Structures are given as structure tokens and as C-alpha cells.
Amino acid sequence: MDENIQDANQLGTGESADSLTNRQGHPVTDNQNIRTVGKRGPSTLENYDFIEKISHFDRERVPERVVHARGAGAHGYFEAYGKVGDEPVSKYTRAKLFQETGKRTPVFVRFSTVAGAMESPETARDPRGFAVKFYTDDGNWDLVGNNLKIFFIRDAMKFPDMIHSFKPDPVSNVSNPERMFDFLSNTPEATHMVTFLFSPWGIPANYRQMQGSGVNTYKWVNEEGKAVIVKYHWEPLKQGIKNLTQKEANEIQAQNVSHATQDLYEAIERGDYPEWEFCVQIMSDDEHPELDFDPLDDTKLWPTDKFPFLKVGKMVLNKNPENYFNEVEQAAFGTGVLVDGLDFSDDKMLQGRTFSYSDTQRYRVGSNYLQLPINSPKKRVATNQRGGQMSYQVDLAPGQNPHINYEPSTIDGLKEAEQVGKVHEPQYNDKLVRAKIDRTNDFGQAGETYRNLEDWERDELISNLVDNLKVCRKEIQDKMIEYFTKADEDYGKRVREGIAKAMKMMDDKINTSSQAADEAVEKANRMGKEADPY
């Protein structure tokens, strides 16, 4: 046999005919968890399976983003209150942009849908991206988040699988809700996010009238190097919050697939500048055994009665881009882009995203994406990085020897900056493992969210879930009903009864996508008018 030909029947240690492997042919024995120091500690760079998986995932589309491809953006400013709630902000963080009352920092914001392609409709039931680039005195800070305050998964290892399930079928290129619910029915922690997504909160009326959230848990660090963990939130000020029902979204989509982009652009052009108040929730940096969930779990909300929203500043968007491609499309964000006084928590999703986002931008825009005006900081830059695609300037400091592109050097090369403020040095003493966190509590908050919805919102939630689940296999339906019932008895009962009723009205044909999409295909065949060739 030719040694270059793969033997598809050859099984490695522990494998069966349907075992998952990586591209090297190695059996994947744990596709659920990245390796961490302890069950909730930081991840390590030698996470080979994860890095291979996420690196390939980042390069799946050329040149549009794999996620958040459809977007709109605007320029503006962030104005600090100088406090966090009623306390001096310096008690918790030394980040300069927050310290002085009235200090304004330029920002660029990109709003987006998540799963759809670049020309997909903005009425899709989908989380909305809410990414803010702060051009601070200390360099750029990117706060990359969504409109909803939680997420589907808590471990970055699952992110490529999640997005694959949301994308069209790789054979037919047709979207099918069964793919998504196949994944979600095997992902119990997603129940909370599903509850939000299929309620009216899953379709914001536009970008101006929606909330924003950092979703992940970060840290604030003060002058003494002491840290607290924080959650970031954007709350609309004058424009309020509005969501759409599925029927309303369908009516809008029939007339305009870019309604949210148009709404944002026209509001700014007429001087109706959207504003958001920036708030944080603060928690001490420990395990909090008094809670029934892990505070680093991004499928959970922090209860506001225990951890209230504290006002930090406000953001105003007052200038539209001069060129969509140069500014909105080439804008590049990363969760690792932090300034002094801000730091990472051990949130597993945050740690995975921090590698993925910047890696995506280097692939998508190029190795010198930070030289583009929309991405470059509004302060001095001096590096020893040279070459790469589309390099058009050299980051030299005044007086720097252009022959010296390394450090340390005694012949006029760059020098290290002085460390101001104590370095935050968290301590770890645990085993390096691949395991989920202990306090998962996958259904408690989903039930609370269901009960807190208004009656019409619950009706819309059940209707939307039934409409999607009715085309799924029974085992997928049963698993989702089980999750909803664990969240709330009434929740599961209503979904079960809705599916049973819907199934009686359906034919026996296999649906390629949703029932409505199948009916549209048949209508096109039936309603099309014949024509003679010309």
C-alpha cells in the first residue's frame, strides 16, 4: 500500500469507527474541557487540542468574519463619572480613563449579528455583538461583548462546535434548526441562553435600543495590586429598550434587511445621538460558596440584589464612519486588549476568546492590522515588530536606532517602561486538569428568567421554540422538553403541549429546514409564472 494513502479502517488506541480525532489522527478523548490549573483556574498554552481546533476555526472564512460578519458602527466618546456608584473609582481600579470626572475618551463601536453572513438580515433571531474600542491615554482597550448578558457555553473548547451547529448544513448549505437544537440538547448549560434567545429579547428592534454586556468576567486592579472581579454592562439612556416579536421581525425583513444599520446611521445624521450608561457589578475575587453557581460561569447572571449595577460613566455615539469598509469592516477587536488597571479573570470562555480574537484578526485583516487607522491607538507606538503583509510604516521611537529591532540593547534600542502601581499576582496551587466546574446549576436561572418574563413574552418564547422544535427529531424534542421542565414545570409543559399540537398539523415529509422555509420553496414552484425563452 502507498504509505501516503490513509487507511480509514485503521483504529488507534481507544478508538471506534465513529471516534473523533484531530487533524493529526490523534483520538480526542475530551472534547468538552480545556486544560486548566484546577477546575476553575487559568488555561495553559500547551492546550494542543484546543489551540489546533480554535486556530482552524478562526480561518474558516475568507475574508468575512466567521462570526459577527454582519455589522454597523459609529464613532463617539466615553465620559467618566470619576466614581463607581458612590465610591471613588480608584478604590477598585487604577485605569486612567475612569479616574477624572468628565474625562472623555474617544471610542468606536461595532454592532453586529452573530451567526449570519455579511448580507444576512438584521431581523435574525440571534445575539447581537456590542464591541467597544476605547482609544485611551494608555493605548487601546477593547470591550468585546453582546447585547445579552450570558452565553450558551462556559468552556471555549465548545465554541467551534456551537457555531458550526448554528451555520447552514455543510452539504445542502441550508439552515436547519434541528442542527442547532441537536447541539443544544446535548448542552444543558445553554438552557438559560435559549430562554432569552427565543423570547423577544432574541430580536432587538435595532442597535440603538438594546443593552450591551461584556458577558465574561474581568478584573479591576488598584494601585496596591489588589483585584476584584467585575461584570460590564451598557444600559441605554434616553432611547430605551425595544424588542420585536417574530411576526414583527418577519414584516420588517420583507421590506428591509438592513433596517438596524439604517436606523443607527440616520439617527446620528439627524443629531439624535444614542447614549448608554456604563455600569459594573463588583465581587471579591474568590469562590463565593454562598452562591449556587460559579461566578466565573458566563451562562449565569450575577444577582443584582447582592451585586448591584454601579454607574461608572456614559457613552455617546455622535459620528458616522466616513467609509464602511475601512472603519466598520476592518475594525478589529480582541478580548486580550486591556490597559493598566484592567486584567483577566480565570473565566474559561474569556481565556479561550483572548487567543482566538486576535488570531482571527491577523488572519482576516493581516499581520499589520493594528497599523490601520481604525485600529491604531491615538498615542505613540514603538515596537520591534517588523515586516508582514501590508506593512506601511515602522514603529520607531524618536531617536531610536533603526538598525536595532531587538531588546535589550545598549546602542539606542527601545527600553522597557517603568512599572507604576503594584503588579497583580494571583496565586495558584492546584492540579492541571481537564474538567468542568463543580457548581453548574444549569437550570435554576433559566427558570427564574422564564418566570420573570411578562405573559406576552412567555407566549412568544413558547411559540418560537415550538416553531423550531417541531421539525426536529423526537429525541431532540424530548431532551429540550426535559431541560425546560427542570427549569420550570410550566415551561416544559407548555413546550411539550405546543409541540404535540404542532406535530398533528404537519405532514410526514422530511424537512430540509424550517416548515415555513419548506412552504416558501413549494410556493415559489406553485406561484411562479411560466415564460417563453428569448
Short mmCIF file of C-alpha atoms in Angstrom, two decimals, residues 52-525:
data_model
loop_
_atom_site.label_atom_id
_atom_site.label_comp_id
_atom_site.label_asym_id
_atom_site.label_seq_id
_atom_site.Cartn_x
_atom_site.Cartn_y
_atom_site.Cartn_z
CA GLU A 52 -5.46 23.33 16.92
CA LYS A 53 -9.26 23.32 16.93
CA ILE A 54 -9.75 27.05 17.53
CA SER A 55 -6.93 28.06 15.13
CA HIS A 56 -8.55 26.13 12.30
CA PHE A 57 -11.96 27.54 13.25
CA ASP A 58 -10.61 31.11 13.09
CA ARG A 59 -9.53 30.52 9.48
CA GLU A 60 -12.75 29.02 8.10
CA ARG A 61 -13.90 32.06 6.12
CA VAL A 62 -12.09 34.37 3.72
CA PRO A 63 -12.34 37.27 4.19
CA GLU A 64 -15.50 37.87 6.21
CA ARG A 65 -15.64 37.12 9.91
CA VAL A 66 -16.69 33.59 10.84
CA VAL A 67 -18.93 35.15 13.48
CA HIS A 68 -20.22 38.73 13.69
CA ALA A 69 -19.88 39.15 9.92
CA ARG A 70 -22.88 41.49 9.57
CA GLY A 71 -22.22 44.75 11.34
CA ALA A 72 -22.67 48.50 11.66
CA GLY A 73 -20.57 51.02 13.55
CA ALA A 74 -20.13 54.57 14.77
CA HIS A 75 -17.66 56.86 16.50
CA GLY A 76 -18.21 58.71 19.76
CA TYR A 77 -16.82 59.27 23.23
CA PHE A 78 -16.90 57.79 26.72
CA GLU A 79 -17.29 60.25 29.61
CA ALA A 80 -16.18 59.12 33.07
CA TYR A 81 -18.09 59.96 36.26
CA GLY A 82 -14.92 59.62 38.38
CA LYS A 83 -16.78 57.24 40.68
CA VAL A 84 -18.12 53.72 40.77
CA GLY A 85 -21.53 54.13 42.31
CA ASP A 86 -20.92 56.48 45.26
CA GLU A 87 -17.30 55.45 45.83
CA PRO A 88 -14.07 56.74 44.28
CA VAL A 89 -13.27 54.52 41.32
CA SER A 90 -9.60 54.46 42.41
CA LYS A 91 -10.61 52.17 45.30
CA TYR A 92 -11.03 49.37 42.78
CA THR A 93 -9.03 50.24 39.64
CA ARG A 94 -6.17 52.47 38.59
CA ALA A 95 -7.30 52.54 34.94
CA LYS A 96 -6.78 56.18 33.88
CA LEU A 97 -9.87 56.61 31.73
CA PHE A 98 -12.17 56.24 34.79
CA GLN A 99 -10.39 58.48 37.31
CA GLU A 100 -11.26 62.06 36.35
CA THR A 101 -14.85 63.31 36.41
CA GLY A 102 -15.85 64.47 32.93
CA LYS A 103 -12.79 62.97 31.20
CA ARG A 104 -13.69 61.98 27.63
CA THR A 105 -12.10 59.07 25.79
CA PRO A 106 -12.72 58.57 22.04
CA VAL A 107 -14.47 55.30 21.15
CA PHE A 108 -15.51 53.30 18.10
CA VAL A 109 -18.38 50.83 18.46
CA ARG A 110 -19.29 47.95 16.16
CA PHE A 111 -22.70 46.31 16.49
CA SER A 112 -23.37 43.01 14.74
CA THR A 113 -25.37 39.85 14.44
CA VAL A 114 -23.50 36.63 15.26
CA ALA A 115 -24.30 33.63 13.07
CA GLY A 116 -25.40 35.21 9.78
CA ALA A 117 -23.22 36.09 6.77
CA MET A 118 -22.28 39.62 5.76
CA GLU A 119 -25.50 40.25 3.83
CA SER A 120 -27.85 38.41 6.22
CA PRO A 121 -30.96 40.22 7.54
CA GLU A 122 -30.71 42.23 10.74
CA THR A 123 -34.05 40.81 11.91
CA ALA A 124 -32.50 37.40 12.63
CA ARG A 125 -33.10 35.73 15.98
CA ASP A 126 -29.52 35.93 17.12
CA PRO A 127 -27.37 37.54 19.82
CA ARG A 128 -26.07 40.96 18.83
CA GLY A 129 -22.41 41.87 19.15
CA PHE A 130 -21.63 45.04 21.12
CA ALA A 131 -17.89 45.75 20.76
CA VAL A 132 -16.32 49.00 22.01
CA LYS A 133 -12.81 50.20 21.23
CA PHE A 134 -11.61 52.82 23.76
CA TYR A 135 -8.68 54.91 22.47
CA THR A 136 -7.28 55.61 25.95
CA ASP A 137 -4.20 57.57 27.04
CA ASP A 138 -2.55 54.23 27.86
CA GLY A 139 -3.40 52.63 24.50
CA ASN A 140 -6.46 50.79 23.24
CA TRP A 141 -8.93 48.91 25.40
CA ASP A 142 -11.38 46.62 23.60
CA LEU A 143 -14.53 45.57 25.44
CA VAL A 144 -15.98 42.82 23.23
CA GLY A 145 -19.43 41.66 24.25
CA ASN A 146 -23.05 41.01 23.27
CA ASN A 147 -26.46 42.51 23.92
CA LEU A 148 -27.47 39.55 26.09
CA LYS A 149 -25.65 39.25 29.41
CA ILE A 150 -24.99 35.48 29.30
CA PHE A 151 -23.84 32.89 26.76
CA PHE A 152 -24.63 29.35 25.54
CA ILE A 153 -21.48 27.65 26.82
CA ARG A 154 -18.96 28.08 29.62
CA ASP A 155 -15.90 26.42 28.07
CA ALA A 156 -14.11 27.71 24.95
CA MET A 157 -13.49 24.16 23.72
CA LYS A 158 -17.13 24.01 22.61
CA PHE A 159 -17.20 27.29 20.66
CA PRO A 160 -16.36 25.96 17.16
CA ASP A 161 -18.94 23.17 17.56
CA MET A 162 -21.57 25.62 18.73
CA ILE A 163 -21.09 27.93 15.74
CA HIS A 164 -20.97 25.01 13.30
CA SER A 165 -24.37 23.88 14.58
CA PHE A 166 -25.79 27.39 14.04
CA LYS A 167 -24.44 27.65 10.49
CA PRO A 168 -26.05 26.13 7.36
CA ASP A 169 -25.73 22.40 6.62
CA PRO A 170 -22.26 21.78 5.07
CA VAL A 171 -23.82 19.58 2.36
CA SER A 172 -27.01 21.43 1.38
CA ASN A 173 -25.96 24.93 2.58
CA VAL A 174 -29.49 25.26 4.00
CA SER A 175 -30.10 26.44 7.57
CA ASN A 176 -31.96 23.94 9.72
CA PRO A 177 -33.00 24.48 13.37
CA GLU A 178 -32.54 20.75 14.02
CA ARG A 179 -28.77 21.23 13.73
CA MET A 180 -28.79 23.92 16.39
CA PHE A 181 -31.10 22.03 18.75
CA ASP A 182 -29.11 18.83 18.24
CA PHE A 183 -26.16 20.66 19.77
CA LEU A 184 -28.22 22.48 22.40
CA SER A 185 -29.97 19.29 23.51
CA ASN A 186 -26.53 17.94 24.42
CA THR A 187 -25.52 21.19 26.13
CA PRO A 188 -27.70 21.63 29.25
CA GLU A 189 -25.91 24.82 30.34
CA ALA A 190 -27.34 26.52 27.23
CA THR A 191 -30.92 26.35 28.59
CA HIS A 192 -30.69 29.83 30.15
CA MET A 193 -29.44 31.44 26.92
CA VAL A 194 -32.05 29.56 24.86
CA THR A 195 -34.74 31.03 27.11
CA PHE A 196 -33.54 34.55 26.39
CA LEU A 197 -32.85 33.97 22.70
CA PHE A 198 -36.28 32.57 21.82
CA SER A 199 -38.10 35.23 23.79
CA PRO A 200 -38.49 38.74 22.28
CA TRP A 201 -35.04 39.51 23.73
CA GLY A 202 -33.64 37.43 20.86
CA ILE A 203 -34.57 40.11 18.29
CA PRO A 204 -33.70 43.67 19.39
CA ALA A 205 -35.68 46.33 17.48
CA ASN A 206 -32.40 47.97 16.39
CA TYR A 207 -28.86 48.56 17.63
CA ARG A 208 -29.63 51.82 19.45
CA GLN A 209 -32.33 50.38 21.68
CA MET A 210 -30.55 47.37 23.12
CA GLN A 211 -28.40 46.68 26.14
CA GLY A 212 -24.78 45.60 25.99
CA SER A 213 -22.65 43.39 28.19
CA GLY A 214 -19.07 42.22 28.43
CA VAL A 215 -20.59 38.75 29.16
CA ASN A 216 -17.28 37.43 30.53
CA THR A 217 -15.88 38.15 33.97
CA TYR A 218 -12.88 40.51 34.12
CA LYS A 219 -10.79 42.03 36.92
CA TRP A 220 -10.17 45.54 38.14
CA VAL A 221 -6.78 46.17 39.78
CA ASN A 222 -5.96 49.15 42.04
CA GLU A 223 -2.64 50.89 42.85
CA GLU A 224 -1.85 48.30 45.52
CA GLY A 225 -2.22 45.44 43.03
CA LYS A 226 -5.39 44.24 44.74
CA ALA A 227 -8.10 42.90 42.43
CA VAL A 228 -11.85 42.42 42.32
CA ILE A 229 -13.80 40.60 39.62
CA VAL A 230 -16.29 42.62 37.58
CA LYS A 231 -19.06 42.32 35.01
CA TYR A 232 -19.55 45.15 32.49
CA HIS A 233 -22.95 46.42 31.32
CA TRP A 234 -24.19 49.05 28.86
CA GLU A 235 -27.68 50.39 29.64
CA PRO A 236 -29.47 52.61 27.06
CA LEU A 237 -30.12 56.08 28.47
CA LYS A 238 -32.55 58.29 26.55
CA GLN A 239 -33.54 55.85 23.77
CA GLY A 240 -34.81 52.99 25.98
CA ILE A 241 -35.00 49.26 25.14
CA LYS A 242 -37.22 47.71 22.46
CA ASN A 243 -37.55 44.13 21.21
CA LEU A 244 -39.52 42.56 18.35
CA THR A 245 -41.87 39.62 18.11
CA GLN A 246 -41.19 37.10 15.35
CA LYS A 247 -44.21 38.38 13.38
CA GLU A 248 -42.97 41.96 13.57
CA ALA A 249 -39.46 40.89 12.54
CA ASN A 250 -40.86 38.99 9.53
CA GLU A 251 -42.78 42.07 8.40
CA ILE A 252 -39.69 44.28 8.69
CA GLN A 253 -37.46 41.75 6.91
CA ALA A 254 -39.88 41.64 3.96
CA GLN A 255 -39.17 45.33 3.40
CA ASN A 256 -35.62 45.94 4.64
CA VAL A 257 -32.80 43.54 5.55
CA SER A 258 -30.59 46.43 6.76
CA HIS A 259 -33.06 48.25 8.98
CA ALA A 260 -30.78 48.39 12.05
CA THR A 261 -27.80 49.75 10.10
CA GLN A 262 -30.05 52.37 8.50
CA ASP A 263 -31.62 53.28 11.85
CA LEU A 264 -28.23 53.88 13.50
CA TYR A 265 -26.87 55.88 10.57
CA GLU A 266 -29.91 58.10 10.22
CA ALA A 267 -30.25 58.76 13.96
CA ILE A 268 -26.67 60.04 14.12
CA GLU A 269 -27.08 62.07 10.92
CA ARG A 270 -30.11 63.91 12.35
CA GLY A 271 -28.31 64.56 15.65
CA ASP A 272 -30.28 62.05 17.73
CA TYR A 273 -27.13 60.62 19.28
CA PRO A 274 -27.65 57.31 21.13
CA GLU A 275 -26.31 57.12 24.68
CA TRP A 276 -25.55 54.26 27.05
CA GLU A 277 -24.65 54.34 30.73
CA PHE A 278 -21.68 52.17 31.63
CA CYS A 279 -22.15 50.09 34.78
CA VAL A 280 -20.20 47.40 36.60
CA GLN A 281 -21.02 44.70 39.09
CA ILE A 282 -18.21 44.07 41.58
CA MET A 283 -17.43 40.89 43.52
CA SER A 284 -14.46 39.84 45.64
CA ASP A 285 -12.08 37.54 43.79
CA ASP A 286 -12.75 34.18 45.46
CA GLU A 287 -15.01 31.16 45.02
CA HIS A 288 -18.15 32.53 46.78
CA PRO A 289 -19.52 29.27 48.20
CA GLU A 290 -22.66 31.12 49.33
CA LEU A 291 -23.77 31.24 45.66
CA ASP A 292 -25.37 28.25 43.93
CA PHE A 293 -23.25 28.88 40.82
CA ASP A 294 -19.64 29.70 40.00
CA PRO A 295 -19.24 33.46 39.40
CA LEU A 296 -16.84 32.72 36.52
CA ASP A 297 -19.60 30.81 34.67
CA ASP A 298 -20.78 33.02 31.80
CA THR A 299 -24.07 31.14 31.45
CA LYS A 300 -25.14 32.86 34.70
CA LEU A 301 -26.31 36.30 35.77
CA TRP A 302 -24.95 37.85 38.96
CA PRO A 303 -28.00 38.69 41.14
CA THR A 304 -28.42 42.45 41.27
CA ASP A 305 -29.77 42.42 44.82
CA LYS A 306 -26.39 41.15 46.01
CA PHE A 307 -24.18 42.77 43.33
CA PRO A 308 -25.91 45.96 42.13
CA PHE A 309 -25.19 47.83 38.92
CA LEU A 310 -22.78 50.68 39.79
CA LYS A 311 -22.55 53.62 37.39
CA VAL A 312 -19.08 54.44 36.03
CA GLY A 313 -19.70 56.70 33.01
CA LYS A 314 -21.66 57.16 29.83
CA MET A 315 -21.02 56.67 26.11
CA VAL A 316 -22.34 58.87 23.29
CA LEU A 317 -22.15 57.96 19.58
CA ASN A 318 -22.10 61.14 17.52
CA LYS A 319 -20.26 60.47 14.26
CA ASN A 320 -20.88 58.04 11.42
CA PRO A 321 -17.99 56.29 9.61
CA GLU A 322 -16.63 58.02 6.51
CA ASN A 323 -16.11 54.67 4.80
CA TYR A 324 -17.86 51.47 5.83
CA PHE A 325 -15.14 49.05 4.72
CA ASN A 326 -12.20 50.98 6.13
CA GLU A 327 -13.78 51.53 9.52
CA VAL A 328 -16.59 49.06 10.21
CA GLU A 329 -15.41 46.05 8.25
CA GLN A 330 -11.70 46.38 9.07
CA ALA A 331 -12.29 47.25 12.73
CA ALA A 332 -10.54 44.54 14.74
CA PHE A 333 -11.30 43.80 18.38
CA GLY A 334 -9.79 41.42 20.89
CA THR A 335 -10.67 40.43 24.46
CA GLY A 336 -6.97 40.49 25.35
CA VAL A 337 -6.66 44.21 24.57
CA LEU A 338 -6.58 45.62 28.12
CA VAL A 339 -4.91 48.67 29.67
CA ASP A 340 -3.24 49.10 33.07
CA GLY A 341 -5.76 48.66 35.87
CA LEU A 342 -7.78 46.07 33.94
CA ASP A 343 -6.99 42.36 33.94
CA PHE A 344 -8.23 38.88 33.04
CA SER A 345 -10.21 36.62 35.30
CA ASP A 346 -9.95 32.82 35.07
CA ASP A 347 -13.23 32.63 33.09
CA LYS A 348 -12.62 29.72 30.67
CA MET A 349 -14.52 31.38 27.83
CA LEU A 350 -12.58 34.61 28.26
CA GLN A 351 -9.25 32.80 28.22
CA GLY A 352 -10.15 30.95 25.03
CA ARG A 353 -11.54 34.07 23.33
CA THR A 354 -8.37 36.02 24.20
CA PHE A 355 -6.31 33.79 21.92
CA SER A 356 -8.99 33.43 19.27
CA TYR A 357 -9.96 37.05 18.62
CA SER A 358 -6.52 38.47 17.89
CA ASP A 359 -5.57 35.34 15.95
CA THR A 360 -8.67 35.86 13.79
CA GLN A 361 -7.75 39.49 13.05
CA ARG A 362 -4.21 38.61 11.98
CA TYR A 363 -5.64 36.04 9.60
CA ARG A 364 -8.61 38.06 8.37
CA VAL A 365 -7.14 41.57 8.04
CA GLY A 366 -3.41 40.80 8.10
CA SER A 367 -0.45 40.72 10.43
CA ASN A 368 -0.29 44.53 10.45
CA TYR A 369 -3.98 45.12 11.14
CA LEU A 370 -3.05 47.40 14.05
CA GLN A 371 -1.45 49.89 11.63
CA LEU A 372 -4.85 50.65 10.09
CA PRO A 373 -6.22 54.00 11.35
CA ILE A 374 -9.40 52.48 12.82
CA ASN A 375 -7.37 50.04 14.90
CA SER A 376 -4.27 52.03 15.79
CA PRO A 377 -4.11 53.71 19.20
CA LYS A 378 -4.26 57.51 19.42
CA LYS A 379 -0.92 57.63 21.22
CA ARG A 380 2.72 56.85 20.48
CA VAL A 381 3.61 53.33 19.35
CA ALA A 382 7.16 51.94 19.40
CA THR A 383 7.76 48.24 18.79
CA ASN A 384 10.38 45.87 17.45
CA GLN A 385 7.84 44.15 15.21
CA ARG A 386 8.80 44.35 11.54
CA GLY A 387 7.62 43.02 8.18
CA GLY A 388 4.48 41.05 7.46
CA GLN A 389 1.73 41.62 4.93
CA MET A 390 0.78 45.25 4.17
CA SER A 391 3.36 46.85 6.44
CA TYR A 392 3.47 50.53 5.55
CA GLN A 393 5.24 52.12 8.50
CA VAL A 394 7.92 51.28 11.06
CA ASP A 395 7.05 51.84 14.71
CA LEU A 396 10.16 53.80 15.66
CA ALA A 397 10.52 55.98 18.76
CA PRO A 398 12.24 59.39 18.43
CA GLY A 399 15.98 58.81 18.48
CA GLN A 400 15.65 55.05 18.18
CA ASN A 401 18.44 53.40 16.20
CA PRO A 402 16.62 51.98 13.11
CA HIS A 403 19.23 49.20 12.91
CA ILE A 404 18.17 47.81 16.29
CA ASN A 405 14.96 45.76 16.20
CA TYR A 406 15.53 43.82 19.42
CA GLU A 407 15.67 44.37 23.19
CA PRO A 408 17.75 44.58 25.35
CA SER A 409 20.36 46.73 23.62
CA THR A 410 22.99 49.28 24.63
CA ILE A 411 23.07 51.03 21.25
CA ASP A 412 19.93 53.19 21.25
CA GLY A 413 17.30 50.46 21.10
CA LEU A 414 13.96 50.54 22.89
CA LYS A 415 13.83 50.22 26.68
CA GLU A 416 11.25 48.67 29.00
CA ALA A 417 8.71 51.04 30.52
CA GLU A 418 8.60 51.69 34.27
CA GLN A 419 6.05 49.65 36.21
CA VAL A 420 3.73 52.07 38.02
CA GLY A 421 1.48 50.51 40.64
CA LYS A 422 1.91 47.07 42.11
CA VAL A 423 1.52 44.12 39.78
CA HIS A 424 -1.48 41.90 40.50
CA GLU A 425 -0.10 38.40 41.12
CA PRO A 426 -2.82 35.81 41.79
CA GLN A 427 -1.55 32.61 43.38
CA TYR A 428 -2.40 29.08 42.22
CA ASN A 429 -1.72 25.72 43.78
CA ASP A 430 -3.72 23.00 42.05
CA LYS A 431 -3.50 20.14 39.60
CA LEU A 432 -3.53 20.74 35.84
CA VAL A 433 -6.78 19.07 34.75
CA ARG A 434 -9.46 18.96 32.05
CA ALA A 435 -12.74 19.10 33.97
CA LYS A 436 -15.92 21.13 34.25
CA ILE A 437 -16.58 23.41 37.18
CA ASP A 438 -18.32 21.97 40.26
CA ARG A 439 -21.35 24.28 40.58
CA THR A 440 -23.02 24.01 37.18
CA ASN A 441 -26.68 24.60 38.22
CA ASP A 442 -27.70 24.55 34.56
CA PHE A 443 -31.43 25.16 35.03
CA GLY A 444 -32.03 27.36 38.09
CA GLN A 445 -31.56 30.77 36.47
CA ALA A 446 -33.31 29.63 33.29
CA GLY A 447 -36.42 29.02 35.39
CA GLU A 448 -36.08 32.40 37.10
CA THR A 449 -35.78 34.12 33.74
CA TYR A 450 -38.87 32.29 32.44
CA ARG A 451 -40.92 33.32 35.47
CA ASN A 452 -39.72 36.93 35.24
CA LEU A 453 -40.87 37.32 31.62
CA GLU A 454 -44.14 39.12 31.01
CA ASP A 455 -47.08 37.00 29.88
CA TRP A 456 -46.78 38.06 26.24
CA GLU A 457 -43.04 37.39 26.32
CA ARG A 458 -43.64 33.84 27.63
CA ASP A 459 -46.25 33.28 24.91
CA GLU A 460 -43.75 34.43 22.28
CA LEU A 461 -41.00 32.24 23.78
CA ILE A 462 -43.16 29.10 23.64
CA SER A 463 -44.37 29.89 20.11
CA ASN A 464 -40.84 30.41 18.80
CA LEU A 465 -39.48 27.27 20.47
CA VAL A 466 -42.34 25.13 19.18
CA ASP A 467 -41.96 26.53 15.66
CA ASN A 468 -38.31 25.46 15.60
CA LEU A 469 -38.52 22.21 17.58
CA LYS A 470 -41.43 20.77 15.58
CA VAL A 471 -39.08 19.93 12.68
CA CYS A 472 -36.56 18.21 14.98
CA ARG A 473 -36.26 14.50 15.74
CA LYS A 474 -38.27 13.28 18.72
CA GLU A 475 -35.20 12.50 20.81
CA ILE A 476 -34.06 16.13 20.41
CA GLN A 477 -37.54 17.41 21.29
CA ASP A 478 -37.68 15.18 24.37
CA LYS A 479 -34.28 16.33 25.62
CA MET A 480 -35.15 20.02 25.26
CA ILE A 481 -38.50 19.46 27.00
CA GLU A 482 -36.61 17.74 29.83
CA TYR A 483 -34.34 20.79 30.21
CA PHE A 484 -37.24 23.26 30.14
CA THR A 485 -39.14 21.17 32.73
CA LYS A 486 -36.10 21.14 35.03
CA ALA A 487 -36.04 24.92 34.71
CA ASP A 488 -39.77 25.32 35.39
CA GLU A 489 -42.66 22.82 35.32
CA ASP A 490 -44.96 25.19 33.42
CA TYR A 491 -42.19 25.98 30.92
CA GLY A 492 -41.68 22.31 30.00
CA LYS A 493 -45.42 21.56 29.99
CA ARG A 494 -46.22 24.38 27.56
CA VAL A 495 -43.42 23.42 25.15
CA ARG A 496 -44.47 19.74 25.26
CA GLU A 497 -48.13 20.57 24.58
CA GLY A 498 -47.20 23.05 21.85
CA ILE A 499 -45.04 20.52 20.01
CA ALA A 500 -47.73 17.82 20.27
CA LYS A 501 -50.32 20.15 18.78
CA ALA A 502 -47.98 21.32 16.02
CA MET A 503 -46.98 17.78 15.06
CA LYS A 504 -50.64 16.86 14.36
CA MET A 505 -50.79 19.61 11.75
CA MET A 506 -47.58 18.66 9.95
CA ASP A 507 -47.15 16.27 7.04
CA ASP A 508 -44.76 13.34 7.19
CA LYS A 509 -42.17 14.78 4.78
CA ILE A 510 -38.64 15.28 5.98
CA ASN A 511 -37.97 18.98 6.43
CA THR A 512 -34.77 20.28 4.91
CA SER A 513 -35.05 23.40 7.06
CA SER A 514 -37.94 25.03 8.88
CA GLN A 515 -41.54 24.31 7.92
CA ALA A 516 -42.01 27.92 6.83
CA ALA A 517 -38.91 27.70 4.61
CA ASP A 518 -40.17 24.46 3.06
CA GLU A 519 -43.53 26.07 2.38
CA ALA A 520 -41.78 29.01 0.71
CA VAL A 521 -39.96 26.65 -1.66
CA GLU A 522 -43.26 25.00 -2.61
CA LYS A 523 -44.96 28.37 -3.08
CA ALA A 524 -42.20 29.52 -5.43
CA ASN A 525 -42.75 26.43 -7.57
#
